[in-house]
Amino acid sequence: MGRSIYFFGAGQADGDAQQKDLLGGKGAGLAEMTRLGIPVPPGFTVTTEVCNAYYASGKALPAGVEDEIKAAIGRLESLRGAGFGSPEAPLLVSVRSGARASMPGMMDTILNLGLNDEIARGLARRTGSERFALDAYRRFILAYADIVLGVPRDRFEEALGRARRQAAAKLGVDATRLNSAELERKVPDSQLDPESLAALIQRQKDIVLGATGRPFPDDPYAQLWGAIGAVFDSWKNHRAQVYRKMHDIPEAWGTACTVQAMVFGNLGDDSGTGVAFTRDPSTGERRFYGEWLPNAQGEDVVAGVRTPHPLSRPGEGGGADDESSLEARMPAAYAALVEVQGKLEQHFRDVQDLEFTIQQNELFLLQCRTAKRTGRAAVRIAVEMAKEGLISQREAILRVDPGSIDQLLHPSIDPSAPKSLLARGLPASPGAATGQVVFSADEAERRAGQGRAVILVRSETSPEDIHGMKAARGILTARGGMTSHAAVVARGMGKSCVAGCSAISVSQGRMAVTIYDDHGRATGSITVKDGDLITLDGGTGTVYLGAVPTIPAALSGEFEELMAWADAVRRLRVRSNADTPHDARTARNFGAEGIGLCRTEHMFFDEERIQAVREMILADGELGRRRALAKLLPFQRSDFVGVFREMAGLPVTIRLLDPPLHEFLPQDEAQLQQLSRATGVSAEDLQRKSEELAEYNPMLGHRGCRLAITSPEIYEMQARAILEAACEVAAAGIEVEPEIMIPLSMTRRELALTRALVEGVAEKVFAEKGRRVDVRFGTMIELPRAALRAGELAEEAEFFSFGTNDLTQTSLGISRDDAGRFLGAYVEAGIFAKDPFQSLDVPGVGELVEIGRDRGRAARPGLKLGVCGEHGGDPSSIAFFERAGLDYVSCSPFRVPIARLAAAQAALAAEAARGPRATD
Ligand code: ADP
Ligand code: MG
Ligand code: MG
């Protein structure tokens, strides 16, 4: 173990900003600010190594550390001209927690440590305010009892109430009928007089004695050892553990502990405390931004009992808050703060989040850290800082979390609006949406047709619900995960979706919602009926009751600029999955460089077509099938014409029919009767046929190119529709680049047969139309055997598209639709770091991708390689696809900008891994 203690004060510091691992973010920031000559109360940081040693030795400080701490306190005393434990010139300290990564509010901090009765009297004499000294003392006892001695705060509530009533009597306020909240408003902490405070302190000590069997510790060093131990202990408290799990922070990091001389923002009207941001963290605007409270201690700002004031005067025009701003009330301290914030931002080259306190007009900084920000702000800040020359364009690209730009592409909840939380589910597809609840797709369509905004609520959705999903503003499901049908389709549509919301249950036109408290205990339930208003926040997975105001999406100029910079550095091409001309246009507007997956069956669900599809499936022989297919041909052709036009000059990969046929069959008696009338086949016969088609395991059943092996006429019709459409569009002078893709192949022979079939159709169509178009033939790689035999497949295929959804299902042998029941436990137990359907299983499925790549390219140099599937829009998976040297990824239209940015970051990371660049 290296040194245990890092001192900072009077312009010098043992540590610096690089030492977050050892000093925590807080300790490192305080050291760095001190070095920069910024006014920081002196102090020292006990390292995270000491914390880990403390745990290793059964919660004891390692030998020698106590003496080092005493020596550091000695240095503090001489810097401050005060004594720890001295009633004449008391030195009070704060004992603060702080880990490598910021964990706001998760661990404990104790202020005003070093007080007992005698020292409190000394502090009163020294500051000239008995009220201040006693208030500091009673706050210290409260915090220390709670954090160190384990006597919870609420045990002191009654004593505080008595003190307030005592003070009320003196103020002439009648407090007899007031409840505790009203009492606090009438007699705030600042109105507690010395006499009531003294009585309160005595009662607090009695409570501690009663609860612990020991008197409250009077010796400042005893207090200090207790507080340091408690700060270390807080690393393993329940809320910190939960937070670490959520944010992937390893337990082994430990927390540092900073002991720092107190400064007082509550010494009168020339004192105060606040927080500041060097730029606006929600919009990114370059303006100094923050809040402060006069005559208050740091914890008061967080507590939210008093309403803080703005730091700066409002710009042009002024406003009601003008006079309460720090700028107006303490111009000199404000000017000092403005100078410090500028210096810090220049130094750290990023937006800083600051804590400050002003003691009798003198400014002190107590914390600085990189500010958290919204996606909107992140983009604006990165671009503006690059233009200001503070960072390079490359750094700007790396500064923005690709996931966060989702917020820019969708409307979002107005953060300042009042809202009433109903339930939480999975953040399946971002965006905010308000509407009336409806429980069926047909009803959603009907009411949307009347101009109403609706939210479709279902237990789970199926392909049958597409029209309702299209009509709805948002989708809420009780079951299903991040890759459930609802989630995938909603993301594709760019629509808000909260999935897997287990607090709701849907039945018979009602939604019952179980209400939980903060500890996850069910406390009651609410029924939401058809037509009631709810609001979804698909970015956080939150459901609110009623309408919550939203802010519209806005693609700013900065966003376009950042994207242009990203496009200039990325190597991976980004295509989109799009099934309709409308989706294709959206994708192109977001910068898609082609379509990587056009699913032909999506087009089958339209009302006019589904009938023909069903006829085709249930027909008794080839002839019947061909008759039904002939009805579908014009629909398919016109869809492809639309898609090719939208994608003029860009490649369009069209996948031939993939899903098992039973997905298209009638779902209920009414549909069966309708089909019977249309085909003249009895309902009983249709029912029997449909039962014959049922499969035990459709995912591994009669689907993909297996359909074409048994019924080639299906693919024949589809190939004809594609090629006729391509000829038609080419005839209009528009460049087309069709790519026909075969799903689920595993052998060369399957590809050879389907290829011969497609080529046969192509020759016929070209002869009929009197023109040829270039068409590429390729396959999806979504079975392990296909990846292994990629060498053979590449002899038939000109491109591969890794269908990573199915490749994950088939490699892991885990059905995506059934994984919800246990995958959570797998992630919890650390078996998978993340859900492998969201973030590619690089060691396993990734190796299959690499094998497919190597064997495929060995057989056919220049073989084009892409990815379609949810992973194509996932930043960490994209990083792998970049390393693997694939040519493109394809993702849903609204993920295209995310993929472009992620691909640029992956390219920069790959470049950095190859070694330093010659120039930059
Ligand atoms: P957190 O990590 O929860 O923000 P902090 O350690 O930053 O906890 O402290 C809580 C509050 O107490 C902050 O507002 C901080 O500025 C204030 N504070 C901490 N140390 C001191 C000190 N030495 N003097 C004055 N205020 C302090
Ligand atoms: Mg803080
Ligand atoms: Mg598939």
PDB file of N, CA, C and O in Angstrom, residues 681-734:
ATOM      1  N   VAL A 681     -64.199 -22.736 -49.264  1.00  0.00           N
ATOM      2  CA  VAL A 681     -63.801 -23.949 -48.543  1.00  0.00           C
ATOM      3  C   VAL A 681     -64.495 -23.906 -47.186  1.00  0.00           C
ATOM      4  O   VAL A 681     -64.576 -22.849 -46.568  1.00  0.00           O
ATOM      5  N   SER A 682     -64.970 -25.061 -46.717  1.00  0.00           N
ATOM      6  CA  SER A 682     -65.724 -25.051 -45.467  1.00  0.00           C
ATOM      7  C   SER A 682     -64.827 -24.641 -44.291  1.00  0.00           C
ATOM      8  O   SER A 682     -63.622 -24.899 -44.283  1.00  0.00           O
ATOM      9  N   ALA A 683     -65.451 -24.017 -43.309  1.00  0.00           N
ATOM     10  CA  ALA A 683     -64.708 -23.575 -42.132  1.00  0.00           C
ATOM     11  C   ALA A 683     -64.041 -24.759 -41.446  1.00  0.00           C
ATOM     12  O   ALA A 683     -62.933 -24.642 -40.923  1.00  0.00           O
ATOM     13  N   GLU A 684     -64.700 -25.922 -41.458  1.00  0.00           N
ATOM     14  CA  GLU A 684     -64.134 -27.111 -40.810  1.00  0.00           C
ATOM     15  C   GLU A 684     -62.840 -27.522 -41.515  1.00  0.00           C
ATOM     16  O   GLU A 684     -61.831 -27.813 -40.871  1.00  0.00           O
ATOM     17  N   ASP A 685     -62.877 -27.513 -42.830  1.00  0.00           N
ATOM     18  CA  ASP A 685     -61.676 -27.878 -43.583  1.00  0.00           C
ATOM     19  C   ASP A 685     -60.534 -26.904 -43.307  1.00  0.00           C
ATOM     20  O   ASP A 685     -59.380 -27.302 -43.136  1.00  0.00           O
ATOM     21  N   LEU A 686     -60.908 -25.629 -43.279  1.00  0.00           N
ATOM     22  CA  LEU A 686     -59.874 -24.617 -43.009  1.00  0.00           C
ATOM     23  C   LEU A 686     -59.285 -24.821 -41.617  1.00  0.00           C
ATOM     24  O   LEU A 686     -58.072 -24.723 -41.410  1.00  0.00           O
ATOM     25  N   GLN A 687     -60.149 -25.079 -40.678  1.00  0.00           N
ATOM     26  CA  GLN A 687     -59.725 -25.295 -39.297  1.00  0.00           C
ATOM     27  C   GLN A 687     -58.767 -26.487 -39.225  1.00  0.00           C
ATOM     28  O   GLN A 687     -57.708 -26.410 -38.590  1.00  0.00           O
ATOM     29  N   ARG A 688     -59.126 -27.565 -39.903  1.00  0.00           N
ATOM     30  CA  ARG A 688     -58.297 -28.773 -39.886  1.00  0.00           C
ATOM     31  C   ARG A 688     -56.926 -28.476 -40.495  1.00  0.00           C
ATOM     32  O   ARG A 688     -55.882 -28.778 -39.931  1.00  0.00           O
ATOM     33  N   LYS A 689     -56.943 -27.794 -41.609  1.00  0.00           N
ATOM     34  CA  LYS A 689     -55.705 -27.456 -42.312  1.00  0.00           C
ATOM     35  C   LYS A 689     -54.807 -26.597 -41.410  1.00  0.00           C
ATOM     36  O   LYS A 689     -53.589 -26.778 -41.333  1.00  0.00           O
ATOM     37  N   SER A 690     -55.464 -25.669 -40.760  1.00  0.00           N
ATOM     38  CA  SER A 690     -54.698 -24.756 -39.927  1.00  0.00           C
ATOM     39  C   SER A 690     -54.098 -25.491 -38.728  1.00  0.00           C
ATOM     40  O   SER A 690     -52.975 -25.221 -38.301  1.00  0.00           O
ATOM     41  N   GLU A 691     -54.827 -26.481 -38.214  1.00  0.00           N
ATOM     42  CA  GLU A 691     -54.267 -27.285 -37.116  1.00  0.00           C
ATOM     43  C   GLU A 691     -53.082 -28.121 -37.594  1.00  0.00           C
ATOM     44  O   GLU A 691     -52.118 -28.318 -36.871  1.00  0.00           O
ATOM     45  N   GLU A 692     -53.187 -28.602 -38.834  1.00  0.00           N
ATOM     46  CA  GLU A 692     -52.078 -29.379 -39.400  1.00  0.00           C
ATOM     47  C   GLU A 692     -50.782 -28.560 -39.450  1.00  0.00           C
ATOM     48  O   GLU A 692     -49.695 -29.095 -39.334  1.00  0.00           O
ATOM     49  N   LEU A 693     -50.969 -27.273 -39.680  1.00  0.00           N
ATOM     50  CA  LEU A 693     -49.792 -26.409 -39.838  1.00  0.00           C
ATOM     51  C   LEU A 693     -49.138 -26.031 -38.511  1.00  0.00           C
ATOM     52  O   LEU A 693     -48.029 -25.519 -38.481  1.00  0.00           O
ATOM     53  N   ALA A 694     -49.869 -26.269 -37.412  1.00  0.00           N
ATOM     54  CA  ALA A 694     -49.314 -25.878 -36.115  1.00  0.00           C
ATOM     55  C   ALA A 694     -48.014 -26.632 -35.861  1.00  0.00           C
ATOM     56  O   ALA A 694     -47.873 -27.794 -36.243  1.00  0.00           O
ATOM     57  N   GLU A 695     -47.068 -25.973 -35.247  1.00  0.00           N
ATOM     58  CA  GLU A 695     -45.774 -26.605 -34.982  1.00  0.00           C
ATOM     59  C   GLU A 695     -45.471 -26.572 -33.490  1.00  0.00           C
ATOM     60  O   GLU A 695     -45.887 -25.668 -32.788  1.00  0.00           O
ATOM     61  N   TYR A 696     -44.692 -27.551 -33.029  1.00  0.00           N
ATOM     62  CA  TYR A 696     -44.279 -27.545 -31.638  1.00  0.00           C
ATOM     63  C   TYR A 696     -43.284 -26.439 -31.382  1.00  0.00           C
ATOM     64  O   TYR A 696     -43.237 -25.846 -30.323  1.00  0.00           O
ATOM     65  N   ASN A 697     -42.442 -26.175 -32.348  1.00  0.00           N
ATOM     66  CA  ASN A 697     -41.338 -25.257 -32.129  1.00  0.00           C
ATOM     67  C   ASN A 697     -41.106 -24.423 -33.390  1.00  0.00           C
ATOM     68  O   ASN A 697     -40.139 -24.639 -34.116  1.00  0.00           O
ATOM     69  N   PRO A 698     -42.022 -23.498 -33.638  1.00  0.00           N
ATOM     70  CA  PRO A 698     -42.013 -22.779 -34.921  1.00  0.00           C
ATOM     71  C   PRO A 698     -40.682 -22.091 -35.227  1.00  0.00           C
ATOM     72  O   PRO A 698     -40.294 -21.992 -36.383  1.00  0.00           O
ATOM     73  N   MET A 699     -39.990 -21.636 -34.191  1.00  0.00           N
ATOM     74  CA  MET A 699     -38.729 -20.949 -34.438  1.00  0.00           C
ATOM     75  C   MET A 699     -37.750 -21.856 -35.199  1.00  0.00           C
ATOM     76  O   MET A 699     -36.936 -21.394 -35.988  1.00  0.00           O
ATOM     77  N   LEU A 700     -37.840 -23.152 -34.924  1.00  0.00           N
ATOM     78  CA  LEU A 700     -36.955 -24.110 -35.589  1.00  0.00           C
ATOM     79  C   LEU A 700     -37.722 -24.949 -36.603  1.00  0.00           C
ATOM     80  O   LEU A 700     -37.286 -26.030 -36.985  1.00  0.00           O
ATOM     81  N   GLY A 701     -38.865 -24.444 -37.010  1.00  0.00           N
ATOM     82  CA  GLY A 701     -39.737 -25.261 -37.835  1.00  0.00           C
ATOM     83  C   GLY A 701     -39.670 -24.946 -39.315  1.00  0.00           C
ATOM     84  O   GLY A 701     -38.597 -24.638 -39.867  1.00  0.00           O
ATOM     85  N   HIS A 702     -40.832 -25.010 -39.931  1.00  0.00           N
ATOM     86  CA  HIS A 702     -40.945 -24.845 -41.379  1.00  0.00           C
ATOM     87  C   HIS A 702     -40.971 -23.367 -41.711  1.00  0.00           C
ATOM     88  O   HIS A 702     -42.033 -22.753 -41.805  1.00  0.00           O
ATOM     89  N   ARG A 703     -39.821 -22.781 -41.871  1.00  0.00           N
ATOM     90  CA  ARG A 703     -39.721 -21.337 -42.090  1.00  0.00           C
ATOM     91  C   ARG A 703     -38.475 -21.048 -42.920  1.00  0.00           C
ATOM     92  O   ARG A 703     -37.703 -21.943 -43.243  1.00  0.00           O
ATOM     93  N   GLY A 704     -38.266 -19.768 -43.233  1.00  0.00           N
ATOM     94  CA  GLY A 704     -37.086 -19.364 -43.991  1.00  0.00           C
ATOM     95  C   GLY A 704     -37.074 -20.051 -45.340  1.00  0.00           C
ATOM     96  O   GLY A 704     -38.119 -20.337 -45.930  1.00  0.00           O
ATOM     97  N   CYS A 705     -35.874 -20.349 -45.841  1.00  0.00           N
ATOM     98  CA  CYS A 705     -35.784 -20.932 -47.177  1.00  0.00           C
ATOM     99  C   CYS A 705     -36.364 -22.340 -47.227  1.00  0.00           C
ATOM    100  O   CYS A 705     -36.589 -22.897 -48.299  1.00  0.00           O
ATOM    101  N   ARG A 706     -36.662 -22.911 -46.043  1.00  0.00           N
ATOM    102  CA  ARG A 706     -37.332 -24.223 -46.032  1.00  0.00           C
ATOM    103  C   ARG A 706     -38.694 -24.134 -46.724  1.00  0.00           C
ATOM    104  O   ARG A 706     -39.175 -25.115 -47.282  1.00  0.00           O
ATOM    105  N   LEU A 707     -39.315 -22.954 -46.658  1.00  0.00           N
ATOM    106  CA  LEU A 707     -40.595 -22.758 -47.329  1.00  0.00           C
ATOM    107  C   LEU A 707     -40.422 -22.883 -48.840  1.00  0.00           C
ATOM    108  O   LEU A 707     -41.288 -23.405 -49.544  1.00  0.00           O
ATOM    109  N   ALA A 708     -39.292 -22.373 -49.322  1.00  0.00           N
ATOM    110  CA  ALA A 708     -39.071 -22.380 -50.767  1.00  0.00           C
ATOM    111  C   ALA A 708     -38.674 -23.763 -51.269  1.00  0.00           C
ATOM    112  O   ALA A 708     -38.884 -24.100 -52.426  1.00  0.00           O
ATOM    113  N   ILE A 709     -38.090 -24.566 -50.400  1.00  0.00           N
ATOM    114  CA  ILE A 709     -37.739 -25.917 -50.824  1.00  0.00           C
ATOM    115  C   ILE A 709     -39.024 -26.714 -51.046  1.00  0.00           C
ATOM    116  O   ILE A 709     -39.133 -27.501 -51.986  1.00  0.00           O
ATOM    117  N   THR A 710     -40.027 -26.513 -50.180  1.00  0.00           N
ATOM    118  CA  THR A 710     -41.284 -27.260 -50.345  1.00  0.00           C
ATOM    119  C   THR A 710     -42.256 -26.566 -51.301  1.00  0.00           C
ATOM    120  O   THR A 710     -43.012 -27.222 -51.981  1.00  0.00           O
ATOM    121  N   SER A 711     -42.251 -25.223 -51.319  1.00  0.00           N
ATOM    122  CA  SER A 711     -43.175 -24.494 -52.195  1.00  0.00           C
ATOM    123  C   SER A 711     -42.435 -23.380 -52.930  1.00  0.00           C
ATOM    124  O   SER A 711     -42.570 -22.216 -52.563  1.00  0.00           O
ATOM    125  N   PRO A 712     -41.685 -23.731 -53.961  1.00  0.00           N
ATOM    126  CA  PRO A 712     -40.843 -22.732 -54.631  1.00  0.00           C
ATOM    127  C   PRO A 712     -41.646 -21.558 -55.188  1.00  0.00           C
ATOM    128  O   PRO A 712     -41.106 -20.468 -55.356  1.00  0.00           O
ATOM    129  N   GLU A 713     -42.934 -21.778 -55.461  1.00  0.00           N
ATOM    130  CA  GLU A 713     -43.708 -20.710 -56.096  1.00  0.00           C
ATOM    131  C   GLU A 713     -43.805 -19.447 -55.242  1.00  0.00           C
ATOM    132  O   GLU A 713     -44.029 -18.364 -55.765  1.00  0.00           O
ATOM    133  N   ILE A 714     -43.630 -19.580 -53.902  1.00  0.00           N
ATOM    134  CA  ILE A 714     -43.706 -18.388 -53.045  1.00  0.00           C
ATOM    135  C   ILE A 714     -42.526 -17.456 -53.367  1.00  0.00           C
ATOM    136  O   ILE A 714     -42.697 -16.275 -53.642  1.00  0.00           O
ATOM    137  N   TYR A 715     -41.319 -18.021 -53.330  1.00  0.00           N
ATOM    138  CA  TYR A 715     -40.138 -17.202 -53.622  1.00  0.00           C
ATOM    139  C   TYR A 715     -40.150 -16.731 -55.077  1.00  0.00           C
ATOM    140  O   TYR A 715     -39.680 -15.646 -55.391  1.00  0.00           O
ATOM    141  N   GLU A 716     -40.688 -17.577 -55.945  1.00  0.00           N
ATOM    142  CA  GLU A 716     -40.775 -17.177 -57.354  1.00  0.00           C
ATOM    143  C   GLU A 716     -41.573 -15.891 -57.492  1.00  0.00           C
ATOM    144  O   GLU A 716     -41.177 -14.955 -58.169  1.00  0.00           O
ATOM    145  N   MET A 717     -42.751 -15.872 -56.829  1.00  0.00           N
ATOM    146  CA  MET A 717     -43.591 -14.679 -56.902  1.00  0.00           C
ATOM    147  C   MET A 717     -42.850 -13.475 -56.326  1.00  0.00           C
ATOM    148  O   MET A 717     -42.850 -12.390 -56.895  1.00  0.00           O
ATOM    149  N   GLN A 718     -42.191 -13.677 -55.184  1.00  0.00           N
ATOM    150  CA  GLN A 718     -41.514 -12.545 -54.546  1.00  0.00           C
ATOM    151  C   GLN A 718     -40.364 -12.027 -55.414  1.00  0.00           C
ATOM    152  O   GLN A 718     -40.182 -10.822 -55.564  1.00  0.00           O
ATOM    153  N   ALA A 719     -39.598 -12.964 -55.991  1.00  0.00           N
ATOM    154  CA  ALA A 719     -38.478 -12.551 -56.852  1.00  0.00           C
ATOM    155  C   ALA A 719     -39.020 -11.769 -58.047  1.00  0.00           C
ATOM    156  O   ALA A 719     -38.468 -10.734 -58.443  1.00  0.00           O
ATOM    157  N   ARG A 720     -40.137 -12.255 -58.578  1.00  0.00           N
ATOM    158  CA  ARG A 720     -40.736 -11.557 -59.726  1.00  0.00           C
ATOM    159  C   ARG A 720     -41.162 -10.136 -59.323  1.00  0.00           C
ATOM    160  O   ARG A 720     -40.889  -9.160 -60.028  1.00  0.00           O
ATOM    161  N   ALA A 721     -41.820 -10.011 -58.180  1.00  0.00           N
ATOM    162  CA  ALA A 721     -42.271  -8.690 -57.723  1.00  0.00           C
ATOM    163  C   ALA A 721     -41.072  -7.744 -57.584  1.00  0.00           C
ATOM    164  O   ALA A 721     -41.125  -6.581 -58.001  1.00  0.00           O
ATOM    165  N   ILE A 722     -39.986  -8.244 -56.996  1.00  0.00           N
ATOM    166  CA  ILE A 722     -38.795  -7.407 -56.793  1.00  0.00           C
ATOM    167  C   ILE A 722     -38.212  -6.979 -58.141  1.00  0.00           C
ATOM    168  O   ILE A 722     -37.920  -5.797 -58.366  1.00  0.00           O
ATOM    169  N   LEU A 723     -38.066  -7.953 -59.043  1.00  0.00           N
ATOM    170  CA  LEU A 723     -37.372  -7.659 -60.298  1.00  0.00           C
ATOM    171  C   LEU A 723     -38.235  -6.810 -61.233  1.00  0.00           C
ATOM    172  O   LEU A 723     -37.728  -5.915 -61.912  1.00  0.00           O
ATOM    173  N   GLU A 724     -39.536  -7.069 -61.253  1.00  0.00           N
ATOM    174  CA  GLU A 724     -40.413  -6.205 -62.060  1.00  0.00           C
ATOM    175  C   GLU A 724     -40.372  -4.774 -61.533  1.00  0.00           C
ATOM    176  O   GLU A 724     -40.310  -3.812 -62.299  1.00  0.00           O
ATOM    177  N   ALA A 725     -40.408  -4.656 -60.198  1.00  0.00           N
ATOM    178  CA  ALA A 725     -40.351  -3.317 -59.602  1.00  0.00           C
ATOM    179  C   ALA A 725     -39.030  -2.642 -59.955  1.00  0.00           C
ATOM    180  O   ALA A 725     -38.997  -1.461 -60.325  1.00  0.00           O
ATOM    181  N   ALA A 726     -37.934  -3.396 -59.878  1.00  0.00           N
ATOM    182  CA  ALA A 726     -36.619  -2.823 -60.180  1.00  0.00           C
ATOM    183  C   ALA A 726     -36.587  -2.339 -61.633  1.00  0.00           C
ATOM    184  O   ALA A 726     -36.096  -1.238 -61.923  1.00  0.00           O
ATOM    185  N   CYS A 727     -37.111  -3.152 -62.551  1.00  0.00           N
ATOM    186  CA  CYS A 727     -37.123  -2.749 -63.958  1.00  0.00           C
ATOM    187  C   CYS A 727     -37.971  -1.497 -64.158  1.00  0.00           C
ATOM    188  O   CYS A 727     -37.593  -0.569 -64.874  1.00  0.00           O
ATOM    189  N   GLU A 728     -39.120  -1.471 -63.471  1.00  0.00           N
ATOM    190  CA  GLU A 728     -40.025  -0.328 -63.617  1.00  0.00           C
ATOM    191  C   GLU A 728     -39.354   0.967 -63.148  1.00  0.00           C
ATOM    192  O   GLU A 728     -39.425   2.000 -63.815  1.00  0.00           O
ATOM    193  N   VAL A 729     -38.691   0.895 -61.995  1.00  0.00           N
ATOM    194  CA  VAL A 729     -38.047   2.092 -61.450  1.00  0.00           C
ATOM    195  C   VAL A 729     -36.850   2.488 -62.319  1.00  0.00           C
ATOM    196  O   VAL A 729     -36.638   3.670 -62.601  1.00  0.00           O
ATOM    197  N   ALA A 730     -36.094   1.473 -62.770  1.00  0.00           N
ATOM    198  CA  ALA A 730     -34.946   1.766 -63.634  1.00  0.00           C
ATOM    199  C   ALA A 730     -35.422   2.424 -64.924  1.00  0.00           C
ATOM    200  O   ALA A 730     -34.777   3.356 -65.446  1.00  0.00           O
ATOM    201  N   ALA A 731     -36.588   1.969 -65.423  1.00  0.00           N
ATOM    202  CA  ALA A 731     -37.118   2.533 -66.662  1.00  0.00           C
ATOM    203  C   ALA A 731     -37.435   4.011 -66.484  1.00  0.00           C
ATOM    204  O   ALA A 731     -37.401   4.788 -67.439  1.00  0.00           O
ATOM    205  N   ALA A 732     -37.750   4.410 -65.234  1.00  0.00           N
ATOM    206  CA  ALA A 732     -38.034   5.826 -64.968  1.00  0.00           C
ATOM    207  C   ALA A 732     -36.748   6.620 -64.754  1.00  0.00           C
ATOM    208  O   ALA A 732     -36.787   7.776 -64.339  1.00  0.00           O
ATOM    209  N   GLY A 733     -35.604   5.970 -65.023  1.00  0.00           N
ATOM    210  CA  GLY A 733     -34.338   6.692 -64.916  1.00  0.00           C
ATOM    211  C   GLY A 733     -33.799   6.780 -63.492  1.00  0.00           C
ATOM    212  O   GLY A 733     -32.912   7.567 -63.202  1.00  0.00           O
ATOM    213  N   ILE A 734     -34.350   5.968 -62.595  1.00  0.00           N
ATOM    214  CA  ILE A 734     -33.882   5.994 -61.200  1.00  0.00           C
ATOM    215  C   ILE A 734     -32.966   4.809 -60.968  1.00  0.00           C
ATOM    216  O   ILE A 734     -33.279   3.682 -61.365  1.00  0.00           O
TER     217      ILE A 734
END
